[in-house]
Short mmCIF file of C-alpha atoms in Angstrom, two decimals:
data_model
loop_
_atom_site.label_atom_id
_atom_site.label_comp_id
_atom_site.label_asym_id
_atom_site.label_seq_id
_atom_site.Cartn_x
_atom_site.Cartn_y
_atom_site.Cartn_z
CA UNK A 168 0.00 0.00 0.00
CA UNK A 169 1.17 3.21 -0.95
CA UNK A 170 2.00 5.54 2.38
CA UNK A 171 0.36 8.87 2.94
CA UNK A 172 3.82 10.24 3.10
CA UNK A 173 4.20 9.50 -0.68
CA UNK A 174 1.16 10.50 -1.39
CA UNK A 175 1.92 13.87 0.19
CA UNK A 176 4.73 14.55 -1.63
CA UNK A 177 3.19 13.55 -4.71
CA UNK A 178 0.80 15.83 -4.21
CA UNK A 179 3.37 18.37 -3.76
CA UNK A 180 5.05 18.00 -6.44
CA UNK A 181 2.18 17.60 -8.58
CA UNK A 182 1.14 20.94 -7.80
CA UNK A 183 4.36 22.12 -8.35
CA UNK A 184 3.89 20.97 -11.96
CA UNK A 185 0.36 22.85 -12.15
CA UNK A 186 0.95 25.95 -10.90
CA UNK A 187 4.33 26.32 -12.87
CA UNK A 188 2.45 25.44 -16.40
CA UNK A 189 -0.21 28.20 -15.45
CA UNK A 190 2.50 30.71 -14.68
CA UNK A 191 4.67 29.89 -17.90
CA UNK A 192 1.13 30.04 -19.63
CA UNK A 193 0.63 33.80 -18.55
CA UNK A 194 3.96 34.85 -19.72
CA UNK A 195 3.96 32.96 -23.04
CA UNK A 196 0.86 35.12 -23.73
CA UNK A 197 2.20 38.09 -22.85
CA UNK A 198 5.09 37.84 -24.75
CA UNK A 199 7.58 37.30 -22.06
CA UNK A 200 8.78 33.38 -23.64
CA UNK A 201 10.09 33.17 -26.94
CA UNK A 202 10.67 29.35 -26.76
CA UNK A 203 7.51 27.42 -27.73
CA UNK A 204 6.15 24.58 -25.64
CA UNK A 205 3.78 22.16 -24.98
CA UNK A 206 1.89 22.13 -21.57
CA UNK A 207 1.82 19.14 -19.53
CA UNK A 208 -1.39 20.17 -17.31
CA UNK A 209 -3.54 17.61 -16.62
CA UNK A 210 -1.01 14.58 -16.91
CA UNK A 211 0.86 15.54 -14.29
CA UNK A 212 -0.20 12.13 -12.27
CA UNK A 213 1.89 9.79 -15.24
CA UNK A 214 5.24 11.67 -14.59
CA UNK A 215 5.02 11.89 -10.82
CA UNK A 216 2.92 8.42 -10.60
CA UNK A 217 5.99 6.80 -12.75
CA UNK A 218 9.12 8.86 -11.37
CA UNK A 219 7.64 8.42 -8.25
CA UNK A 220 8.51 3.90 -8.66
CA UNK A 221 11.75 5.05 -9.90
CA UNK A 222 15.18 4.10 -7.99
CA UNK A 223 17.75 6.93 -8.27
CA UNK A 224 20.19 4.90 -10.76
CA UNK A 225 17.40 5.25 -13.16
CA UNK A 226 16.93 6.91 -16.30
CA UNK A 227 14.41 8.72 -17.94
CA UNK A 228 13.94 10.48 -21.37
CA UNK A 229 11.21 12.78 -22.45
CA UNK A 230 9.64 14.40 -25.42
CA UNK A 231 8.52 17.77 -26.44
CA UNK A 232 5.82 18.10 -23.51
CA UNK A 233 8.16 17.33 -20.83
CA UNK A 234 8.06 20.01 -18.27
CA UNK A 235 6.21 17.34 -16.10
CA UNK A 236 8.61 14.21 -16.28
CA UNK A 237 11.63 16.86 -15.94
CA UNK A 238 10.32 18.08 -12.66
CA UNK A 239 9.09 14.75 -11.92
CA UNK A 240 12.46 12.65 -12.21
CA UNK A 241 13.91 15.41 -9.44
CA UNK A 242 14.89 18.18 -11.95
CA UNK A 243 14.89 21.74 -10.58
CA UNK A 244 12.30 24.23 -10.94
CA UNK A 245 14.69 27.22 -11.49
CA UNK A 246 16.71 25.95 -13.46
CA UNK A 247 14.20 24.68 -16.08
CA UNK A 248 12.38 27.94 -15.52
CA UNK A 249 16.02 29.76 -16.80
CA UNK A 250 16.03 26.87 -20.19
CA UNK A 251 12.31 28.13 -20.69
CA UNK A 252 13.05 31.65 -20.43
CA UNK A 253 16.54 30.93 -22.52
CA UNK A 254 19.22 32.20 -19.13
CA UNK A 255 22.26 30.77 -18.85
CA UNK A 256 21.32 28.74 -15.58
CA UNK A 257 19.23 26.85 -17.96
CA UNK A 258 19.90 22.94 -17.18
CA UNK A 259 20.91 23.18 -21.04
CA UNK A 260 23.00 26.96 -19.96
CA UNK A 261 19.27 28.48 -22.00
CA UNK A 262 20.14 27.08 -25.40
CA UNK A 263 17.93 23.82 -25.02
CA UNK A 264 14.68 25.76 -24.33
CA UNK A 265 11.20 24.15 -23.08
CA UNK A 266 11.68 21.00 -25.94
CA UNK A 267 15.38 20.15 -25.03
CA UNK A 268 15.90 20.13 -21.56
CA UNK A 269 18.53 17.74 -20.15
CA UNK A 270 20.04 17.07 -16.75
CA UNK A 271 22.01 13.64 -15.94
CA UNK A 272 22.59 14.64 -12.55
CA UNK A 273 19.16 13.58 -11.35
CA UNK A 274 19.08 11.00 -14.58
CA UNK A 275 16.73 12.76 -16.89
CA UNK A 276 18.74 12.15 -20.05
CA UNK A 277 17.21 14.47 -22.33
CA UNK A 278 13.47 15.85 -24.31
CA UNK A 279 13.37 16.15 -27.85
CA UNK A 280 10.43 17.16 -29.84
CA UNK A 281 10.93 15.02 -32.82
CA UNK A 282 7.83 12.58 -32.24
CA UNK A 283 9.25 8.68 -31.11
CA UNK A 284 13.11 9.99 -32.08
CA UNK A 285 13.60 9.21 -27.74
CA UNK A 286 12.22 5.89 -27.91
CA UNK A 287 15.49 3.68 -29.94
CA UNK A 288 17.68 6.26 -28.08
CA UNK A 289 16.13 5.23 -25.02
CA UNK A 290 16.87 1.49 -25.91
CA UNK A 291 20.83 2.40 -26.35
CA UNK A 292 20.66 3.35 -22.80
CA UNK A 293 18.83 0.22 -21.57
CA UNK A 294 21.41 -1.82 -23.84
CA UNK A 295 24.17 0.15 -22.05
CA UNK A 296 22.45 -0.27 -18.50
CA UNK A 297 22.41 -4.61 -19.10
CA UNK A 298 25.72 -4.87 -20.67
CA UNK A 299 27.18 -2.88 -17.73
CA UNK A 300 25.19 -4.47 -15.00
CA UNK A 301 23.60 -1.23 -13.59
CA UNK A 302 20.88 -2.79 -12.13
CA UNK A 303 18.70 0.50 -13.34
CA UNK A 304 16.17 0.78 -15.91
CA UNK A 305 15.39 3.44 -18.29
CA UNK A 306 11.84 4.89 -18.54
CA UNK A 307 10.61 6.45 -22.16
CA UNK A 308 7.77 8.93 -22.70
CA UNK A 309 5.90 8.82 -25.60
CA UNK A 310 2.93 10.02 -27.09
CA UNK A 311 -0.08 7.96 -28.42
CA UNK A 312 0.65 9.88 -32.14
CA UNK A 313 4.09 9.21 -31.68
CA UNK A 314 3.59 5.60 -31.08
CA UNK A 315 2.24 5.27 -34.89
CA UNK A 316 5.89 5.91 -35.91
CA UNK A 317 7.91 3.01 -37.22
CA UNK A 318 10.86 3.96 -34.70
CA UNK A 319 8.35 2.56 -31.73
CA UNK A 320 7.77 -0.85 -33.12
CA UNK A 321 10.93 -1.58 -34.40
CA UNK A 322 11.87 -0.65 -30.63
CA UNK A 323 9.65 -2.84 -29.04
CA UNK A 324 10.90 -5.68 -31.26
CA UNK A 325 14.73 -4.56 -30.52
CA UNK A 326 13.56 -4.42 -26.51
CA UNK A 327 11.63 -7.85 -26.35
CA UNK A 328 14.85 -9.78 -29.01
CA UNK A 329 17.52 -8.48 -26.44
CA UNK A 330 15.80 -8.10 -23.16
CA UNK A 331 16.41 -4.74 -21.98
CA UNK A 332 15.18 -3.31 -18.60
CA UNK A 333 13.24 -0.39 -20.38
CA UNK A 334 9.43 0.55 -19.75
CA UNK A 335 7.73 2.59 -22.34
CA UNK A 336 5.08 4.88 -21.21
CA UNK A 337 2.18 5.77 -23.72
CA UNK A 338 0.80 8.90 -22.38
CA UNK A 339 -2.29 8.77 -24.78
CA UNK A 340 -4.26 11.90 -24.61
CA UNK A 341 -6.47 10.79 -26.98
CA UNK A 342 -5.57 13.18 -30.06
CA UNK A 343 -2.40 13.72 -32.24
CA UNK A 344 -1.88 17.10 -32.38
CA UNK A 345 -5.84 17.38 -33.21
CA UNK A 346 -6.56 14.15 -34.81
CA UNK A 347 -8.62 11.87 -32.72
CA UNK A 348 -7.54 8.29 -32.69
CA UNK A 349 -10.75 7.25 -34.45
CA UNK A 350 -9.39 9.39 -37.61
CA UNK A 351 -5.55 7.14 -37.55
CA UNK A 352 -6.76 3.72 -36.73
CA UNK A 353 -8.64 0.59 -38.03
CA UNK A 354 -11.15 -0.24 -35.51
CA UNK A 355 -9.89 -3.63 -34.66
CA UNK A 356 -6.75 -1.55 -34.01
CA UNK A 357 -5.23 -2.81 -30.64
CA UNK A 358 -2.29 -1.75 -28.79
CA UNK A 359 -2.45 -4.42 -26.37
CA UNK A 360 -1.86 -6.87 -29.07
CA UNK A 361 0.60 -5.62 -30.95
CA UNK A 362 2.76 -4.99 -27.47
CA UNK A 363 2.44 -8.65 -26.25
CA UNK A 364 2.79 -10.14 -30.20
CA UNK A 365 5.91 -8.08 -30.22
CA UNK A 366 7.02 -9.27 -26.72
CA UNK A 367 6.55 -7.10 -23.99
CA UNK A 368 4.39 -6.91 -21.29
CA UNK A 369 1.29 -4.70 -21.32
CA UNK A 370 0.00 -2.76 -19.01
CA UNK A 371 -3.06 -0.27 -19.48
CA UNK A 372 -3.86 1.99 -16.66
CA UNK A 373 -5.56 5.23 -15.67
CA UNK A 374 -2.87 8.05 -16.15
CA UNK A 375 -4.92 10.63 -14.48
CA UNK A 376 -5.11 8.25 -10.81
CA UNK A 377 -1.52 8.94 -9.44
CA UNK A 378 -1.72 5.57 -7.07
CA UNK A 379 -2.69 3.64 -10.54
CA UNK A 380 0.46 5.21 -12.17
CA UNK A 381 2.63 4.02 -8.72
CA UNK A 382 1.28 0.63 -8.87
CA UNK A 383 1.81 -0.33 -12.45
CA UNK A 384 5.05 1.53 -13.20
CA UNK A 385 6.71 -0.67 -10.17
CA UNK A 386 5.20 -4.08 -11.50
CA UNK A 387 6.34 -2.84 -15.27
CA UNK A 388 9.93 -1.94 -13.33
CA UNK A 389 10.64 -5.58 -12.01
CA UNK A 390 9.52 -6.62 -14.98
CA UNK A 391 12.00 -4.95 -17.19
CA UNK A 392 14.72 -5.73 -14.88
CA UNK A 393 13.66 -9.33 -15.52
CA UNK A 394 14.41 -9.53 -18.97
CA UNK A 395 10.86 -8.36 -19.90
CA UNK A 396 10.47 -4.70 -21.51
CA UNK A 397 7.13 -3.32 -20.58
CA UNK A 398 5.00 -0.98 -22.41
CA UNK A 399 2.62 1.30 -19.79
CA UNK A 400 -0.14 2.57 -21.66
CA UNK A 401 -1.65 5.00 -19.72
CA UNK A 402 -5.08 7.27 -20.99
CA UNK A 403 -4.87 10.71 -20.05
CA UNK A 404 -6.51 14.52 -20.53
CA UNK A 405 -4.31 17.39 -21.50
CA UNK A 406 -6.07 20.86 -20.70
CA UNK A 407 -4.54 22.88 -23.29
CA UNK A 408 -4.80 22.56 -26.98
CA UNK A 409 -1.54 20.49 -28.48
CA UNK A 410 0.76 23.26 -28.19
CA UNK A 411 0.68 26.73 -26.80
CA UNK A 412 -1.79 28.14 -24.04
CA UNK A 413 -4.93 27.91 -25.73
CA UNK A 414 -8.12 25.43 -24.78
CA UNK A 415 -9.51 24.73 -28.23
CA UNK A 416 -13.03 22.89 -26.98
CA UNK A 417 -13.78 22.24 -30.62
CA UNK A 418 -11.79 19.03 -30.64
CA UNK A 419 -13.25 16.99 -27.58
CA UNK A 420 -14.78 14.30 -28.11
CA UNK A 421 -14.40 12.24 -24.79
CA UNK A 422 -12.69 14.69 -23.14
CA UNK A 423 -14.77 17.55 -22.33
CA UNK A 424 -14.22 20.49 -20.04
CA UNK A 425 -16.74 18.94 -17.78
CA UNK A 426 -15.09 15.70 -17.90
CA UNK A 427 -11.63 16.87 -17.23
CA UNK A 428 -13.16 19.07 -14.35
CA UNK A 429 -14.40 15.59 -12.53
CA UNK A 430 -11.11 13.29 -13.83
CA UNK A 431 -8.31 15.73 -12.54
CA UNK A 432 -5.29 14.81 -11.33
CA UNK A 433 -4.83 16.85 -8.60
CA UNK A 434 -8.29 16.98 -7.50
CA UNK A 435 -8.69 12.90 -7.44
CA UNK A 436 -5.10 12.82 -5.13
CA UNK A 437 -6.79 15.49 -2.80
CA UNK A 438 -9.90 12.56 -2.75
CA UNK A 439 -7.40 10.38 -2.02
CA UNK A 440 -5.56 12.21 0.67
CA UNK A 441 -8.90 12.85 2.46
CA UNK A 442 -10.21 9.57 2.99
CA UNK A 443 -6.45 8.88 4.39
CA UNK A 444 -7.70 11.34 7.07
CA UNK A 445 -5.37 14.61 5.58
CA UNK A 446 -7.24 17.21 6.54
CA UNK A 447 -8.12 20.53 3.84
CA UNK A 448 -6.54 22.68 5.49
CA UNK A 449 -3.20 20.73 5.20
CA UNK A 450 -3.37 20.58 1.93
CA UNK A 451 -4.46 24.20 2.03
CA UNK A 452 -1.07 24.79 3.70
CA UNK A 453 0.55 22.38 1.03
CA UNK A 454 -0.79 24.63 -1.58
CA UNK A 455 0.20 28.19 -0.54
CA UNK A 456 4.01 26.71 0.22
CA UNK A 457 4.09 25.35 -3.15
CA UNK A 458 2.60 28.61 -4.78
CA UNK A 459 5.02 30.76 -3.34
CA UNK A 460 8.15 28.54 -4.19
CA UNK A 461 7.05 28.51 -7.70
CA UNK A 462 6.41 32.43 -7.84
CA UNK A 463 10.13 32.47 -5.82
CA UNK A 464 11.54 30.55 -8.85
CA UNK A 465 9.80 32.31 -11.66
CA UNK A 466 11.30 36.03 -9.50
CA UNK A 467 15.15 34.52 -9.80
CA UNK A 468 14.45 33.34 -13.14
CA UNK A 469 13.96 36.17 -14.34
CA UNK A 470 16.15 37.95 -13.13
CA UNK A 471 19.54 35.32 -14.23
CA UNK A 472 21.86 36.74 -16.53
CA UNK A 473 21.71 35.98 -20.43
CA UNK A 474 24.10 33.30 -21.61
CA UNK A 475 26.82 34.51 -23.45
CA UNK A 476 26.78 35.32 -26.87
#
């Protein structure tokens, strides 16, 4: 069973995630970002829910909506706040931006925004990890469009022939870019199927239930590290359109404002905190410390000095 402890700090960090995407939100609107990004509000619960199953010695590598699994995997707020705003305390010294963000020293080897490019890279680390007898496993983010790219099968097969300790996680928010899954696939389309016919494990969870995330990604870790890649496909709402702060309502299908209102993450781990007997107003508490870090970090952001030319 998962402790309230964990859950606490899940929920911290969580929150961390939200409030930081609504503040880089306001100043991408008001002109004050020049590097585009992707939002990761409302999936905050896969990248703290699978970091969170993690060991240390781990490795994890993202993809162009990444701010989550960055923070997630132990990265630090200011310094992807300086990447975002392009300073040279940027984890990349401000020349990665908010798509290529990269910090080994808490084992987040690197974002990239070309769609399923992390996934074989990821599998050169895995390879590396086995061969070397790291007893770690490396963690891959990928989206559900992304996972129509050859690269992703191809990986699978190369996972499942050489049995690497790697776990791919689907974070499948139902639409590439704005093209619903219904549009891309046969009907008889299943994922499940072609991830066990390839020869990995399956596992399809709730990405917006962070104890669901915990759970799985921990079974799916001592898989790997038997031999067994595992694929984690996880079903999840993004608030904001596919890039950029905008809510573009025109789109949803399943995903409605109303349903996102009653599936969010960080309303269904303050559910779960309450029936553990956490009161509101220490989450209350939780909140306002987290919301003033996060303004803190956006201040000294802002103010770091440019990198050099």
């Amino acid at each position: 069973m998962i402790s309230t402890d964990t859950l606490l700090e899940a929920f911290r960090k969580m929150l961390t995630i939200r409030i930081a995407e609504t503040m880089i939100a306001d100043d991408f609107k008001a002109n004050k970002i020049f590097s585009f990004y992707h939002s990761s509000a409302g999936q905050e619960a896969t990248a703290v829910g699978t970091c969170a199953a993690l060991k240390p010695q781990d490795r994890v590598f993202g993809n162009h909506r990444s701010h989550g699994h960055y923070l997630a995997k132990g990265g630090n707020l200011y310094r992807m706040l300086c990447e975002i705003y392009g300073k040279a305390d940027g984890c990349c010294k401000g020349y990665g931006g908010s798509m290529h963000m990269l910090d080994r020293s808490v084992g987040f080897m690197g974002s990239t925004p070309i769609l399923g490019s992390a996934v074989p890279i990821a599998c050169g680390s895995a390879f590396e990890q086995k061969v070397n007898k790291h007893n770690a496993v490396t963690v891959v983010f990928t989206g559900d469009g992304a996972t129509e790219e050859g690269a992703f099968y191809e990986s699978l097969n190369l996972a499942a022939t050489l049995k690497l300790p790697i776990i791919f996680v689907v974070e499948d928010n139902l639409y590439a870019v704005n093209t619903p899954r219904s549009a891309r696939r046969a009907n008889s389309f299943s994922l499940a199927k072609v991830v066990t016919g390839l020869g990995c494990n399956y596992f399809d969870e709730n990405g917006n239930v962070f104890s669901a995330m915990h759970v799985s990604t921990g079974v799916a870790r001592m898989s790997a590290m038997m031999g067994q890649p595992a694929v984690v496909h996880a079903t999840v709402f993004r608030h904001m359109a596919h890039s950029g702060p905008i809510t573009d309502e025109s789109v949803r299908i399943i995903d409605t404002k109303e349903v996102r209102a009653e599936t969010d993450p960080i309303k269904l781990i303050m559910s779960e905190l309450s029936s553990r007997g956490v009161s509101e107003d220490t989450m209350s508490r939780i909140q306002a410390d987290v919301t003033v870090s996060v303004f803190n970090a956006f201040t000294q952001a802002k103010q770091a000095p440019e990198p050099e030319p």
